[in-house]
Every structure is written in C-alpha cells, then in structure tokens.
Amino acid sequence: MAVARRGVHRSRWIKLQIFRYVVLALAAVFFLVPLIAMFEFSTRANAGGRTLEYWKSIFAYPDLVNFNLGPAPDAAIDASLELALITSLVMLVLLVPTMVWVRLKLRRLSRIIEFICLLPLTIPAIVLVVGLFPMYIWLGTNFSDSILTLALAYVVLVLPYCYRALDAGLGAIDVKTLSEAARGLGASWFSVMWRIIVPNISNAILNATLLSVALVLGEFTIANNLLYNNLQVELVHLGRANAGVSIAVAVAALVFAFILLVILTFVGGRPRGTQPEAVTDLAGPLAASQA
Amino acid sequence: MTIAGSPAVATRVGRPLLGGRRFSLDWIGAVPFLVYVAIFLLLPSAIVAIGAFFNADGSFTTENYLHLSRSYVVKATIDTMSLSAITAIAGAALGALLSYAIVTGAPNGLLRRVVVSASGVLAQFGGVTLAFAFIASIGPAGFVYLWAVHFFDYYAHGIWLFALPGLALVYLYFQIPLMVLVFLPALDGIKPQWREAAESLGGNTWHYWRYVAGPILFPAFLGATLLLFANAFSAYATAQALINQGQPVLSQQIAGALSSEVGAVEPGFAKAIAIEMIVIVTLVTVGYSLLQRRAARWL
Amino acid sequence: MKFGKLTRQLCLTVVAVFVVAACGSTSGGGSASCSESAVKTATSAAGCGGMSALEAAAKAEGKLNVIALPRDWANYGAVLDSFASKYGIAITSDNPDGSSQDEVNAVQQLGTTSRAPDVLDVGMAVALANLNLFAPYKVATWSDILDSQKEPTGLWFQDYGGFMSVGYDSSKVPTITNFDDLLGSQFKGKVALNGNPKQANAALNGVMMANLAEGGSLDDISKGVDFFHRLKQAGNFVPVQATTATVKNGTTPVVFDWDYLSAAHGTDVPAWKVFVPNNAILGGYYAQAINKNAPHPAAARLWEEYLYSDAGQNLWLAGLARPVRQAAMEKSGTIDKAAAAKLPPVNGTPKFLSPDQATAAKNYVVAHWDAAIS
C-alpha cells in the first residue's frame, strides 16, 4: 500500500513540477517581454545603435536623489521612502489589531469593515483628491504642510490591498482558539497580539507591507494634484527632457522598488513550514503566567 | 490541564454593569480605526457626494445626478463594468494558478521572494509607462509585431491594442500580480496533511480540490476577485494613455469633467459620476457577500 | 560769528536734504522699498518703488511657486533655470502635466495657503473664464504688446504662441504636401492628435485646423470633425496618447500639435518635419496671469517682468515659440536672429479663434466627437 502510494506521489509530483514550470515560464514571458521592450527603448540612440546617456542623466538630476533622510526631505526619493515607511507602520498599527478584534468580538462589524476597506478603491484618486483638499488646507495652516502629511491619505489608499492580504492570512489560522488559549493562560491582549497572532500571520503582514510600500512608491495622482513633488511626480518632470529619459527613469524606478521589496522579504516573513507548530507554541505564555 | 472548553476561557471579556445585562465595551477596540477612516475617507467622500449637488457657481442643483443618464455615461458605465469583471475574473484565475505554482515551491526560496517582490512592484505599475511597455512590445511598431507580422498580421482588422480588448490585456499586467499578493497568504494556510488525509480516505486530486481545498480557499478567492474588480473599475491613467479619444472608461469621464481646458468643465457632474461608481461597487460588494454566504452552504 | 554762519549753512543743507527727500517720497506714491502690503496691490514695478526695489522684495521672499510648466514646453526648462540662477529664487514647479483648468483648480483650492501657485500660464478660454482670480499687473514692456493680446487693466496678457501644425517623421511616412495626403493608405494607423479635443486646447485647435484645411470656417467646426471621422474610417487615426516616446518609437509618426511643441520632437527624431497647410494657418497664444492670493507676490511680479524682458522672450523663441513681443523686438533689433530663423515658415495670414468661436467649436465637439471617432 505504501509502495503504491509512493508511486502515486511520484507521478503526482512530476505532474506538479510540469505544471509549475509551464505556468512560471508563461508568466515570465508575459511579464518580462514588455519590460525588456522598455529597457531596449531606453538604450536606443537617435542615430541608431545603443547608448547609456539617458540612464546616466538620471543620476545628474538634483531634485531626485539626495539621501538626506529626515523630517524635512527635500529630494523626491527621500520623501517617498519616508512616506512608505510611515504609511506602512500606521497601516499595520491601525489594521492588524482592528481586524483581529473584529474577528474575535465584533463579527457583525466585519462586513462593514470589509466594505470600508474597499471604498478607497472605488473612488478614483482624481476625485478623492477633491474631497481631501479641505482637510489638507486645514492641516497645512494648523499643523504642517510638509509632504509627509501625504502619509495620512496614503494609509487610506492602501487599506483595500492590505485588508485583503491580512484577511487571507487571518483566515488561515484559528484566531479564536489561539487567543482564547493565550488569554486563558493569563496573557494580556498586547501579548496575544504581539506574541501569538503577529508571528502566525507574518507572511500576510509582509505581503501587506510590500503592497503598501509599492503603492506609496508608485503613487502619482494624489501627490500631483495636492501639488507635492513625490518620486513619481519628479519622474514625470525628469521624463519631459526627452523620450529616452522618460522610459529609462520608469525602468529605474521599477528596479529600485523591486530591489527594495526583495530586501524587505528578507527582513520579515516566517518559513511556512513552521506554521503547524505555532498552534501548540503556548509554552511562552504558559511560562510567563507561571513566572 | 485543559485549555479549550475551560470555564475560565468561556467567559467574555466585557465588563458587566452592576446587576444587569452585560454591556459590551468591545466596540471600543474598533474605534481608532473607525475614527481614522471617518476623517480621511468618509469625510472626503461626503464632501464629494454633497458637492455633486452644487453648480460651479454654488447654486443647488440635482442636474448633475440627472445627467448620469446621458447616453455616453451609460455606455461608459457598461463598458467599464464589463472590462472590470473580465479582467477581475481572468486575473483572479490566472493569478491563483501562478500563486499555486509559487506556493508549491520552496517557502523561503529565491523564486518565491523574487516573484512576490516583482508582484508587489507590478501590481502598482500602470499609467503611461505601462501603456508604453505594451506599445513598445506588441504595438504596431513593437518588436513582437514586427516579427509576428511575417506569419500572421494580428492587427489586420484594426489595432485592438488601442481599444478595450487591448486595455483588458494591459490591465491583466497589474491584476495578476495583485492577485498573487493577496491570495498567497490563503494558499499558505493549506496544510499538506489535508492532502494526505484526503488520499488516505481514497480521494483523488479532483476530490481534494472539490471538497477540501476548494471550499476553504473560496472565500479568499472571491474576496480577491472583488478587489480586482474595484481595482480595474477605478483605474484611470492606463486607459487614458492607451485610449485617449472617446473616453470609454468612467474615470476618464470624471477627469474630463474636472480638467477640461476648452470650457467643458463640469465639476459637479464629475462628483456625481464618482458617487455612481461608489454605488456600483457597493452593489457588487453586496452581491459578493450574498454569494459568500450561499457558497458556504453549497460547498 | 564764523561758527554761526557755518552752522546756519549746515542747517540749511540739512533742511534742504529733508525737503528733497520728503518731496521725492511723496511723488513716488509710496515708500522707496517694496513693503508686503504695497506689493500685493502693485499694478506695475513703479507702484512698488521701481525695479530694483521689486527685485529686493522678491529676493527677500526667496521662493516662487509655478504650476503646469513642463521643461520641454517652449523651452520653459531654460527659462526656469535662468530666472532661478539670476535672482537666486528657488522655484517649486508642480503638476507638470496639468491642464490650464488644473492650474485654476489649484489656485481656487489652495486659496491663501503658502503652496498656492503664484503665476499661471493658461489657454485663453480658461483665462477669460477666471478673471476674478487674477491680480492686475502691467509689465515694464507693456506697450510692446498689442491691445488685442492683453486685458486693459493687466489681468491677463498673452505670452507666446504658435501655429497648429502636422508634425511627422519623414523617414516613416512620405512628405506631406497637401492636407488630404493624410487620408492616404501610407498613413494607416499612424496619425494621432495631441490630446482629446473635449479636454485639451491643443487638440481642439488641431481639429479646427483640419476644419480650415478642408474648407470650413472659424464659426463652424463640423468639417474638421468630419475629417477625423473619415480618417478613422480609413484606419489612419489612432486614439493612443502621443508622447515623445511613442513618436520616437514609431507608433505615432504623425501628430497634430502646436508647431513649437512639435518641433521638440526633432531632438529625438532627426527626420522630423513640421507641415502647416497654406490655407489653414491657425494661431493660438497662451496668457500669463498673477494669482490674486499669490503667497509670493513680489517674486510673482518679478517673474512676469523677467518673462517679458528681452532675455525671457528670446528664451521662448529658442523653444521655437513666437513670443508676443516678437514684432517690437525685431524692430528694435534685440531679437535673437539665429533662433528666429529656425521658426517653421508660414506663408499666409494667420487666423485666430475668438472666444465666441471657441465656445461654439467646443459645443459642437462635445456633442459630436465621440460618435465621429468611434
């Protein structure tokens, strides 16, 4: 019986690998061909042949890169990186506890929260900006008109994506049992959140953060219409120099964001294989309650 | 020492009022989120909804909402909805397949990291540059076309890239990565033991997917599809770059009514269209939640 | 005695100096320096104590907010850079791809905040519809601008313009000698408009130019819309947005655009040519205006003075736009002759759309364009 099962496993494994490679190959073709086309165009010289002049001119642009990170960023990349950080943090602090709490205690509210988290996606950014203007004027005259205030609007923009990613992660673990068990052992709500729930949904949190960072780095409309110069707006400025630069700069922005996200995946995330153990990993709170 | 079912665990956390029914203070936990959202989302939406009742000169009018029955707006509504539905379902299906191909590989491997990061970047990629990426590859002057035209002229009946079919294809470029990112955590929750259990009970692949993994993944799949629908529905810059004439997509109608510099500007009408979009997505969301409940019973 | 005489002479001198100074300041109509309140209502440099006082006040402000000025539009990149380096004023350039209406929206929405745009460069339709947002100002070279090109009190004044043209890559399509050549089979899938005529000023003028070339008049744009309908039927018209990238890549080798914008493609495409039909020379000028609530009023006024100085006008000329003071500068010899020689040749009398004609054209286009090109 075991031998027959191994045979079944083997043929299933082969079919799975074939499926995987076919799908990955097709995906690679679909996603890489347009990018290759962009890169090829950005190295096309007007007189024929190849040139790197457009790529080189990106780095000579002063308003783009200054690496002067701080509360008053003057270059576009600095501003966008800081915005990405602030937005992700605020989003996580706002969403994760709320979603866990709703799952545990306020089930009736979950549909409403789901709808609220879908709303930012239904209003086109060009219209949302019209509604945000009064808020930003008030903020600007009473607190600060720094570009970093955009983070407040960005948190709202990332809600749909992050909610979905976190919801998928929370749905895959049994939040109720985990939290009840931990509470029964005397853990505080903060402990439950931070030491039980968060490690179990670390992949979902990572995905939500990736989505949030990518959105902030790629956001154009709201910053542009509120007359701020974030990364994407600055890229449009730069791209008006000539055709080659406009595409080179777009590819450079994609590569930059990609590298940043790859680095992020090394910071967060927990190997999937350890998940079954997490359910029984109550030794921590147990020890804490007896300490 | 039992944990589950212990009476200590079964009590709720709400503090009981003196001698009466327990008044739950649980809702306080949702307050920070609700307050934030009220200020930065609901208030701007309300400003837009109310703004649609006013003319450019400030007088009250219901004309803007009545203008929603203009024929080109109705056509744009139908076109946008079908475009969004098609790209949502296709994107969800293809994205789910791609997610599965990744999740069955090494969980910490380079492939997964690369694909997840690439998905993050491409899910937000759009606008003029995405349109150009396709123009430069499969467009009438792109290298793919110039090579393929020797065998088969796929623009023989018109350049479909600059029409809704082309727009749908370009939309898939960010819909599929978005699906991968939001669906992967759900796939992560599938435990290999379930497959083994199904097999030991005599089930084959079909039984596993139909009775075990499928029903578990369905809510997440449907939710992701809804997200993709809303994502495509409100997309603007990519459509504007590819189909700059005719404004087939609703968000282009809004932009036209807000930024027209030849005198065709109608800010109240733009806001009315935006409210129409919110209403449509609300209705689709209601349909989605009904479907969720039904499906939970069927599956 | 001697001492007394000296003292008397000294006193007389001191008194005389005071009298002269008092006379001088009262005849100036204000303080010798440009105070914050004075500059907000100054309708000319004189009203602010003269050019040097205006310069000093602008430098003290140190910043200027501009909007919707892409660097490759009529050489604005050079204009912005040279102003910033000449006066040491930091320029914040926002919303590069914005339309004239976006500029006005920003002015209204940002009100009196410090990030509101100081100056605007808008199309005539938008300028005429928003007079209540502007502050009147007359630049030093005011008399060089024709009466038809400025508002009498200085609320708006035209800055540069050009003629609507068909720009094309002569290495990809044959030379255009006649406007109807565009309907030929060699132009299949190659012709684009710069924008949507229901939204963009340049596109509306493109359709009007086609209208004139097909025998229509300024009052009735129907022949132009019909031309594009026929162009679409022939499969020659593509609805994609034309950018420098699509032009260089060959997707839109033929673009209807202002001649000065079209000529910019020449840097990317060596064989780029600009065609203006002889019977359809349609001109269009843009206009400058100062925001009534400009956060940096002195810098705004200094910017206008710079734009209308010989240096500023010649920079626009270098971008192949026709500066509004061109005729006056040619007469006085201050024009950049080399740049003027590069302007696309125009043989005939140019026509300009009046505001009423523009409104009529817009109404027709809004009603019929989508059906025509679908």
PDB file of N, CA and C in Angstrom, chain C residues 143-216:
ATOM      1  N   SER C 143       3.786  98.289 -23.372  1.00  0.00           N
ATOM      2  CA  SER C 143       3.365  98.954 -24.606  1.00  0.00           C
ATOM      3  C   SER C 143       3.728  98.139 -25.845  1.00  0.00           C
ATOM      4  N   ASP C 144       4.649  97.177 -25.709  1.00  0.00           N
ATOM      5  CA  ASP C 144       5.024  96.365 -26.868  1.00  0.00           C
ATOM      6  C   ASP C 144       3.978  95.321 -27.211  1.00  0.00           C
ATOM      7  N   ILE C 145       3.036  95.069 -26.291  1.00  0.00           N
ATOM      8  CA  ILE C 145       2.022  94.038 -26.534  1.00  0.00           C
ATOM      9  C   ILE C 145       0.820  94.696 -27.188  1.00  0.00           C
ATOM     10  N   LEU C 146       0.326  94.083 -28.266  1.00  0.00           N
ATOM     11  CA  LEU C 146      -0.835  94.621 -28.950  1.00  0.00           C
ATOM     12  C   LEU C 146      -2.050  94.621 -28.026  1.00  0.00           C
ATOM     13  N   ASP C 147      -2.967  95.600 -28.266  1.00  0.00           N
ATOM     14  CA  ASP C 147      -4.160  95.694 -27.418  1.00  0.00           C
ATOM     15  C   ASP C 147      -4.998  94.425 -27.463  1.00  0.00           C
ATOM     16  N   SER C 148      -5.006  93.778 -28.652  1.00  0.00           N
ATOM     17  CA  SER C 148      -5.851  92.588 -28.775  1.00  0.00           C
ATOM     18  C   SER C 148      -5.268  91.413 -28.005  1.00  0.00           C
ATOM     19  N   GLN C 149      -4.022  91.572 -27.541  1.00  0.00           N
ATOM     20  CA  GLN C 149      -3.374  90.453 -26.875  1.00  0.00           C
ATOM     21  C   GLN C 149      -3.224  90.683 -25.381  1.00  0.00           C
ATOM     22  N   LYS C 150      -3.968  91.620 -24.847  1.00  0.00           N
ATOM     23  CA  LYS C 150      -3.882  91.819 -23.412  1.00  0.00           C
ATOM     24  C   LYS C 150      -5.191  92.362 -22.885  1.00  0.00           C
ATOM     25  N   GLU C 151      -5.401  92.185 -21.589  1.00  0.00           N
ATOM     26  CA  GLU C 151      -6.588  92.727 -20.946  1.00  0.00           C
ATOM     27  C   GLU C 151      -6.220  94.137 -20.488  1.00  0.00           C
ATOM     28  N   PRO C 152      -7.081  95.136 -20.712  1.00  0.00           N
ATOM     29  CA  PRO C 152      -6.696  96.534 -20.500  1.00  0.00           C
ATOM     30  C   PRO C 152      -6.103  96.839 -19.125  1.00  0.00           C
ATOM     31  N   THR C 153      -6.631  96.210 -18.060  1.00  0.00           N
ATOM     32  CA  THR C 153      -6.083  96.556 -16.736  1.00  0.00           C
ATOM     33  C   THR C 153      -4.926  95.644 -16.338  1.00  0.00           C
ATOM     34  N   GLY C 154      -4.626  94.658 -17.169  1.00  0.00           N
ATOM     35  CA  GLY C 154      -3.486  93.795 -16.857  1.00  0.00           C
ATOM     36  C   GLY C 154      -3.846  92.510 -16.136  1.00  0.00           C
ATOM     37  N   LEU C 155      -5.111  92.095 -16.192  1.00  0.00           N
ATOM     38  CA  LEU C 155      -5.475  90.847 -15.532  1.00  0.00           C
ATOM     39  C   LEU C 155      -4.834  89.660 -16.237  1.00  0.00           C
ATOM     40  N   TRP C 156      -4.789  89.707 -17.566  1.00  0.00           N
ATOM     41  CA  TRP C 156      -4.054  88.669 -18.295  1.00  0.00           C
ATOM     42  C   TRP C 156      -3.362  89.340 -19.474  1.00  0.00           C
ATOM     43  N   PHE C 157      -2.291  88.713 -19.941  1.00  0.00           N
ATOM     44  CA  PHE C 157      -1.571  89.249 -21.100  1.00  0.00           C
ATOM     45  C   PHE C 157      -0.921  88.053 -21.786  1.00  0.00           C
ATOM     46  N   GLN C 158      -1.015  88.046 -23.109  1.00  0.00           N
ATOM     47  CA  GLN C 158      -0.518  86.876 -23.817  1.00  0.00           C
ATOM     48  C   GLN C 158       1.001  86.812 -23.758  1.00  0.00           C
ATOM     49  N   ASP C 159       1.525  85.592 -23.829  1.00  0.00           N
ATOM     50  CA  ASP C 159       2.967  85.439 -23.632  1.00  0.00           C
ATOM     51  C   ASP C 159       3.692  84.879 -24.847  1.00  0.00           C
ATOM     52  N   TYR C 160       3.213  83.749 -25.381  1.00  0.00           N
ATOM     53  CA  TYR C 160       3.857  83.177 -26.559  1.00  0.00           C
ATOM     54  C   TYR C 160       2.802  82.391 -27.302  1.00  0.00           C
ATOM     55  N   GLY C 161       3.081  82.073 -28.534  1.00  0.00           N
ATOM     56  CA  GLY C 161       2.107  81.298 -29.290  1.00  0.00           C
ATOM     57  C   GLY C 161       2.774  80.632 -30.463  1.00  0.00           C
ATOM     58  N   GLY C 162       1.953  79.995 -31.255  1.00  0.00           N
ATOM     59  CA  GLY C 162       2.466  79.328 -32.440  1.00  0.00           C
ATOM     60  C   GLY C 162       1.306  78.985 -33.334  1.00  0.00           C
ATOM     61  N   PHE C 163       1.604  78.199 -34.322  1.00  0.00           N
ATOM     62  CA  PHE C 163       0.577  77.797 -35.267  1.00  0.00           C
ATOM     63  C   PHE C 163       0.366  76.303 -35.191  1.00  0.00           C
ATOM     64  N   MET C 164      -0.888  75.903 -35.404  1.00  0.00           N
ATOM     65  CA  MET C 164      -1.216  74.485 -35.373  1.00  0.00           C
ATOM     66  C   MET C 164      -0.590  73.814 -36.585  1.00  0.00           C
ATOM     67  N   SER C 165       0.000  72.666 -36.375  1.00  0.00           N
ATOM     68  CA  SER C 165       0.739  72.040 -37.458  1.00  0.00           C
ATOM     69  C   SER C 165       0.555  70.529 -37.419  1.00  0.00           C
ATOM     70  N   VAL C 166       1.003  69.898 -38.490  1.00  0.00           N
ATOM     71  CA  VAL C 166       1.091  68.441 -38.517  1.00  0.00           C
ATOM     72  C   VAL C 166       2.575  68.097 -38.515  1.00  0.00           C
ATOM     73  N   GLY C 167       3.040  67.542 -37.420  1.00  0.00           N
ATOM     74  CA  GLY C 167       4.431  67.135 -37.355  1.00  0.00           C
ATOM     75  C   GLY C 167       4.536  65.681 -37.763  1.00  0.00           C
ATOM     76  N   TYR C 168       5.578  65.337 -38.499  1.00  0.00           N
ATOM     77  CA  TYR C 168       5.669  63.938 -38.941  1.00  0.00           C
ATOM     78  C   TYR C 168       7.116  63.515 -39.121  1.00  0.00           C
ATOM     79  N   ASP C 169       7.320  62.222 -38.997  1.00  0.00           N
ATOM     80  CA  ASP C 169       8.632  61.616 -39.172  1.00  0.00           C
ATOM     81  C   ASP C 169       8.780  61.269 -40.647  1.00  0.00           C
ATOM     82  N   SER C 170       9.581  62.041 -41.362  1.00  0.00           N
ATOM     83  CA  SER C 170       9.625  61.838 -42.808  1.00  0.00           C
ATOM     84  C   SER C 170      10.334  60.542 -43.193  1.00  0.00           C
ATOM     85  N   SER C 171      10.952  59.860 -42.228  1.00  0.00           N
ATOM     86  CA  SER C 171      11.564  58.584 -42.573  1.00  0.00           C
ATOM     87  C   SER C 171      10.553  57.451 -42.495  1.00  0.00           C
ATOM     88  N   LYS C 172       9.373  57.720 -41.907  1.00  0.00           N
ATOM     89  CA  LYS C 172       8.395  56.640 -41.780  1.00  0.00           C
ATOM     90  C   LYS C 172       7.173  56.858 -42.671  1.00  0.00           C
ATOM     91  N   VAL C 173       6.897  58.111 -42.990  1.00  0.00           N
ATOM     92  CA  VAL C 173       5.771  58.397 -43.885  1.00  0.00           C
ATOM     93  C   VAL C 173       6.272  59.351 -44.965  1.00  0.00           C
ATOM     94  N   PRO C 174       5.600  59.348 -46.134  1.00  0.00           N
ATOM     95  CA  PRO C 174       6.057  60.239 -47.196  1.00  0.00           C
ATOM     96  C   PRO C 174       5.816  61.708 -46.830  1.00  0.00           C
ATOM     97  N   THR C 175       6.568  62.599 -47.496  1.00  0.00           N
ATOM     98  CA  THR C 175       6.442  64.034 -47.256  1.00  0.00           C
ATOM     99  C   THR C 175       5.015  64.487 -47.518  1.00  0.00           C
ATOM    100  N   ILE C 176       4.516  65.316 -46.627  1.00  0.00           N
ATOM    101  CA  ILE C 176       3.131  65.796 -46.769  1.00  0.00           C
ATOM    102  C   ILE C 176       3.169  67.120 -47.514  1.00  0.00           C
ATOM    103  N   THR C 177       2.507  67.163 -48.668  1.00  0.00           N
ATOM    104  CA  THR C 177       2.440  68.422 -49.402  1.00  0.00           C
ATOM    105  C   THR C 177       1.037  68.992 -49.367  1.00  0.00           C
ATOM    106  N   ASN C 178       0.073  68.120 -49.169  1.00  0.00           N
ATOM    107  CA  ASN C 178      -1.315  68.501 -49.222  1.00  0.00           C
ATOM    108  C   ASN C 178      -1.997  67.908 -47.994  1.00  0.00           C
ATOM    109  N   PHE C 179      -2.894  68.624 -47.395  1.00  0.00           N
ATOM    110  CA  PHE C 179      -3.505  68.133 -46.160  1.00  0.00           C
ATOM    111  C   PHE C 179      -4.212  66.793 -46.360  1.00  0.00           C
ATOM    112  N   ASP C 180      -4.854  66.606 -47.527  1.00  0.00           N
ATOM    113  CA  ASP C 180      -5.599  65.368 -47.747  1.00  0.00           C
ATOM    114  C   ASP C 180      -4.697  64.155 -47.931  1.00  0.00           C
ATOM    115  N   ASP C 181      -3.386  64.371 -48.048  1.00  0.00           N
ATOM    116  CA  ASP C 181      -2.459  63.238 -48.101  1.00  0.00           C
ATOM    117  C   ASP C 181      -2.668  62.325 -46.899  1.00  0.00           C
ATOM    118  N   LEU C 182      -3.089  62.920 -45.782  1.00  0.00           N
ATOM    119  CA  LEU C 182      -3.227  62.162 -44.539  1.00  0.00           C
ATOM    120  C   LEU C 182      -4.254  61.041 -44.652  1.00  0.00           C
ATOM    121  N   LEU C 183      -5.152  61.154 -45.654  1.00  0.00           N
ATOM    122  CA  LEU C 183      -6.157  60.102 -45.794  1.00  0.00           C
ATOM    123  C   LEU C 183      -5.628  58.925 -46.598  1.00  0.00           C
ATOM    124  N   GLY C 184      -4.390  59.049 -47.098  1.00  0.00           N
ATOM    125  CA  GLY C 184      -3.847  58.006 -47.941  1.00  0.00           C
ATOM    126  C   GLY C 184      -3.491  56.745 -47.181  1.00  0.00           C
ATOM    127  N   SER C 185      -3.255  55.672 -47.942  1.00  0.00           N
ATOM    128  CA  SER C 185      -3.025  54.372 -47.315  1.00  0.00           C
ATOM    129  C   SER C 185      -1.665  54.289 -46.647  1.00  0.00           C
ATOM    130  N   GLN C 186      -0.725  55.150 -47.015  1.00  0.00           N
ATOM    131  CA  GLN C 186       0.585  55.085 -46.363  1.00  0.00           C
ATOM    132  C   GLN C 186       0.543  55.608 -44.929  1.00  0.00           C
ATOM    133  N   PHE C 187      -0.591  56.179 -44.555  1.00  0.00           N
ATOM    134  CA  PHE C 187      -0.693  56.723 -43.202  1.00  0.00           C
ATOM    135  C   PHE C 187      -1.543  55.838 -42.307  1.00  0.00           C
ATOM    136  N   LYS C 188      -1.729  54.595 -42.737  1.00  0.00           N
ATOM    137  CA  LYS C 188      -2.612  53.709 -41.998  1.00  0.00           C
ATOM    138  C   LYS C 188      -2.082  53.478 -40.582  1.00  0.00           C
ATOM    139  N   GLY C 189      -2.929  53.763 -39.594  1.00  0.00           N
ATOM    140  CA  GLY C 189      -2.575  53.517 -38.202  1.00  0.00           C
ATOM    141  C   GLY C 189      -1.474  54.411 -37.666  1.00  0.00           C
ATOM    142  N   LYS C 190      -1.301  55.604 -38.254  1.00  0.00           N
ATOM    143  CA  LYS C 190      -0.149  56.412 -37.890  1.00  0.00           C
ATOM    144  C   LYS C 190      -0.459  57.820 -37.410  1.00  0.00           C
ATOM    145  N   VAL C 191      -1.709  58.252 -37.519  1.00  0.00           N
ATOM    146  CA  VAL C 191      -1.987  59.666 -37.228  1.00  0.00           C
ATOM    147  C   VAL C 191      -2.619  59.813 -35.848  1.00  0.00           C
ATOM    148  N   ALA C 192      -2.091  60.737 -35.058  1.00  0.00           N
ATOM    149  CA  ALA C 192      -2.645  60.960 -33.719  1.00  0.00           C
ATOM    150  C   ALA C 192      -2.820  62.457 -33.459  1.00  0.00           C
ATOM    151  N   LEU C 193      -3.756  62.772 -32.573  1.00  0.00           N
ATOM    152  CA  LEU C 193      -3.958  64.135 -32.098  1.00  0.00           C
ATOM    153  C   LEU C 193      -3.247  64.275 -30.761  1.00  0.00           C
ATOM    154  N   ASN C 194      -2.749  65.456 -30.434  1.00  0.00           N
ATOM    155  CA  ASN C 194      -2.161  65.621 -29.108  1.00  0.00           C
ATOM    156  C   ASN C 194      -3.268  65.913 -28.110  1.00  0.00           C
ATOM    157  N   GLY C 195      -3.901  64.866 -27.646  1.00  0.00           N
ATOM    158  CA  GLY C 195      -4.933  65.040 -26.632  1.00  0.00           C
ATOM    159  C   GLY C 195      -6.328  64.867 -27.173  1.00  0.00           C
ATOM    160  N   ASN C 196      -7.297  65.067 -26.307  1.00  0.00           N
ATOM    161  CA  ASN C 196      -8.694  64.895 -26.623  1.00  0.00           C
ATOM    162  C   ASN C 196      -9.313  66.282 -26.803  1.00  0.00           C
ATOM    163  N   PRO C 197      -9.935  66.576 -27.955  1.00  0.00           N
ATOM    164  CA  PRO C 197     -10.434  67.937 -28.184  1.00  0.00           C
ATOM    165  C   PRO C 197     -11.513  68.374 -27.213  1.00  0.00           C
ATOM    166  N   LYS C 198     -12.110  67.411 -26.486  1.00  0.00           N
ATOM    167  CA  LYS C 198     -13.085  67.826 -25.483  1.00  0.00           C
ATOM    168  C   LYS C 198     -12.392  68.327 -24.232  1.00  0.00           C
ATOM    169  N   GLN C 199     -11.103  68.070 -24.130  1.00  0.00           N
ATOM    170  CA  GLN C 199     -10.374  68.440 -22.920  1.00  0.00           C
ATOM    171  C   GLN C 199      -9.239  69.399 -23.165  1.00  0.00           C
ATOM    172  N   ALA C 200      -8.462  69.142 -24.206  1.00  0.00           N
ATOM    173  CA  ALA C 200      -7.211  69.872 -24.382  1.00  0.00           C
ATOM    174  C   ALA C 200      -7.336  70.936 -25.456  1.00  0.00           C
ATOM    175  N   ASN C 201      -6.803  72.104 -25.118  1.00  0.00           N
ATOM    176  CA  ASN C 201      -6.799  73.254 -26.015  1.00  0.00           C
ATOM    177  C   ASN C 201      -6.094  72.932 -27.332  1.00  0.00           C
ATOM    178  N   ALA C 202      -4.939  72.275 -27.227  1.00  0.00           N
ATOM    179  CA  ALA C 202      -4.156  71.978 -28.421  1.00  0.00           C
ATOM    180  C   ALA C 202      -4.943  71.062 -29.356  1.00  0.00           C
ATOM    181  N   ALA C 203      -5.637  70.083 -28.800  1.00  0.00           N
ATOM    182  CA  ALA C 203      -6.376  69.150 -29.642  1.00  0.00           C
ATOM    183  C   ALA C 203      -7.557  69.840 -30.309  1.00  0.00           C
ATOM    184  N   LEU C 204      -8.244  70.714 -29.570  1.00  0.00           N
ATOM    185  CA  LEU C 204      -9.384  71.409 -30.174  1.00  0.00           C
ATOM    186  C   LEU C 204      -8.907  72.254 -31.351  1.00  0.00           C
ATOM    187  N   ASN C 205      -7.775  72.925 -31.172  1.00  0.00           N
ATOM    188  CA  ASN C 205      -7.227  73.716 -32.272  1.00  0.00           C
ATOM    189  C   ASN C 205      -6.772  72.827 -33.418  1.00  0.00           C
ATOM    190  N   GLY C 206      -6.327  71.610 -33.101  1.00  0.00           N
ATOM    191  CA  GLY C 206      -5.953  70.679 -34.166  1.00  0.00           C
ATOM    192  C   GLY C 206      -7.142  70.348 -35.047  1.00  0.00           C
ATOM    193  N   VAL C 207      -8.287  70.101 -34.418  1.00  0.00           N
ATOM    194  CA  VAL C 207      -9.483  69.797 -35.196  1.00  0.00           C
ATOM    195  C   VAL C 207      -9.915  71.022 -35.989  1.00  0.00           C
ATOM    196  N   MET C 208      -9.767  72.203 -35.398  1.00  0.00           N
ATOM    197  CA  MET C 208     -10.152  73.439 -36.104  1.00  0.00           C
ATOM    198  C   MET C 208      -9.231  73.658 -37.293  1.00  0.00           C
ATOM    199  N   MET C 209      -7.958  73.341 -37.143  1.00  0.00           N
ATOM    200  CA  MET C 209      -7.034  73.491 -38.267  1.00  0.00           C
ATOM    201  C   MET C 209      -7.429  72.558 -39.408  1.00  0.00           C
ATOM    202  N   ALA C 210      -7.790  71.318 -39.051  1.00  0.00           N
ATOM    203  CA  ALA C 210      -8.260  70.390 -40.080  1.00  0.00           C
ATOM    204  C   ALA C 210      -9.513  70.951 -40.747  1.00  0.00           C
ATOM    205  N   ASN C 211     -10.355  71.583 -39.934  1.00  0.00           N
ATOM    206  CA  ASN C 211     -11.597  72.185 -40.423  1.00  0.00           C
ATOM    207  C   ASN C 211     -11.295  73.241 -41.484  1.00  0.00           C
ATOM    208  N   LEU C 212     -10.323  74.118 -41.171  1.00  0.00           N
ATOM    209  CA  LEU C 212      -9.972  75.176 -42.115  1.00  0.00           C
ATOM    210  C   LEU C 212      -9.342  74.581 -43.371  1.00  0.00           C
ATOM    211  N   ALA C 213      -8.525  73.551 -43.179  1.00  0.00           N
ATOM    212  CA  ALA C 213      -7.856  72.953 -44.334  1.00  0.00           C
ATOM    213  C   ALA C 213      -8.853  72.287 -45.263  1.00  0.00           C
ATOM    214  N   GLU C 214      -9.987  71.834 -44.703  1.00  0.00           N
ATOM    215  CA  GLU C 214     -10.989  71.161 -45.527  1.00  0.00           C
ATOM    216  C   GLU C 214     -12.025  72.143 -46.051  1.00  0.00           C
ATOM    217  N   GLY C 215     -11.767  73.426 -45.892  1.00  0.00           N
ATOM    218  CA  GLY C 215     -12.678  74.421 -46.458  1.00  0.00           C
ATOM    219  C   GLY C 215     -13.690  74.968 -45.477  1.00  0.00           C
ATOM    220  N   GLY C 216     -13.559  74.631 -44.220  1.00  0.00           N
ATOM    221  CA  GLY C 216     -14.534  75.131 -43.262  1.00  0.00           C
ATOM    222  C   GLY C 216     -14.174  76.526 -42.784  1.00  0.00           C
TER     223      GLY C 216
END
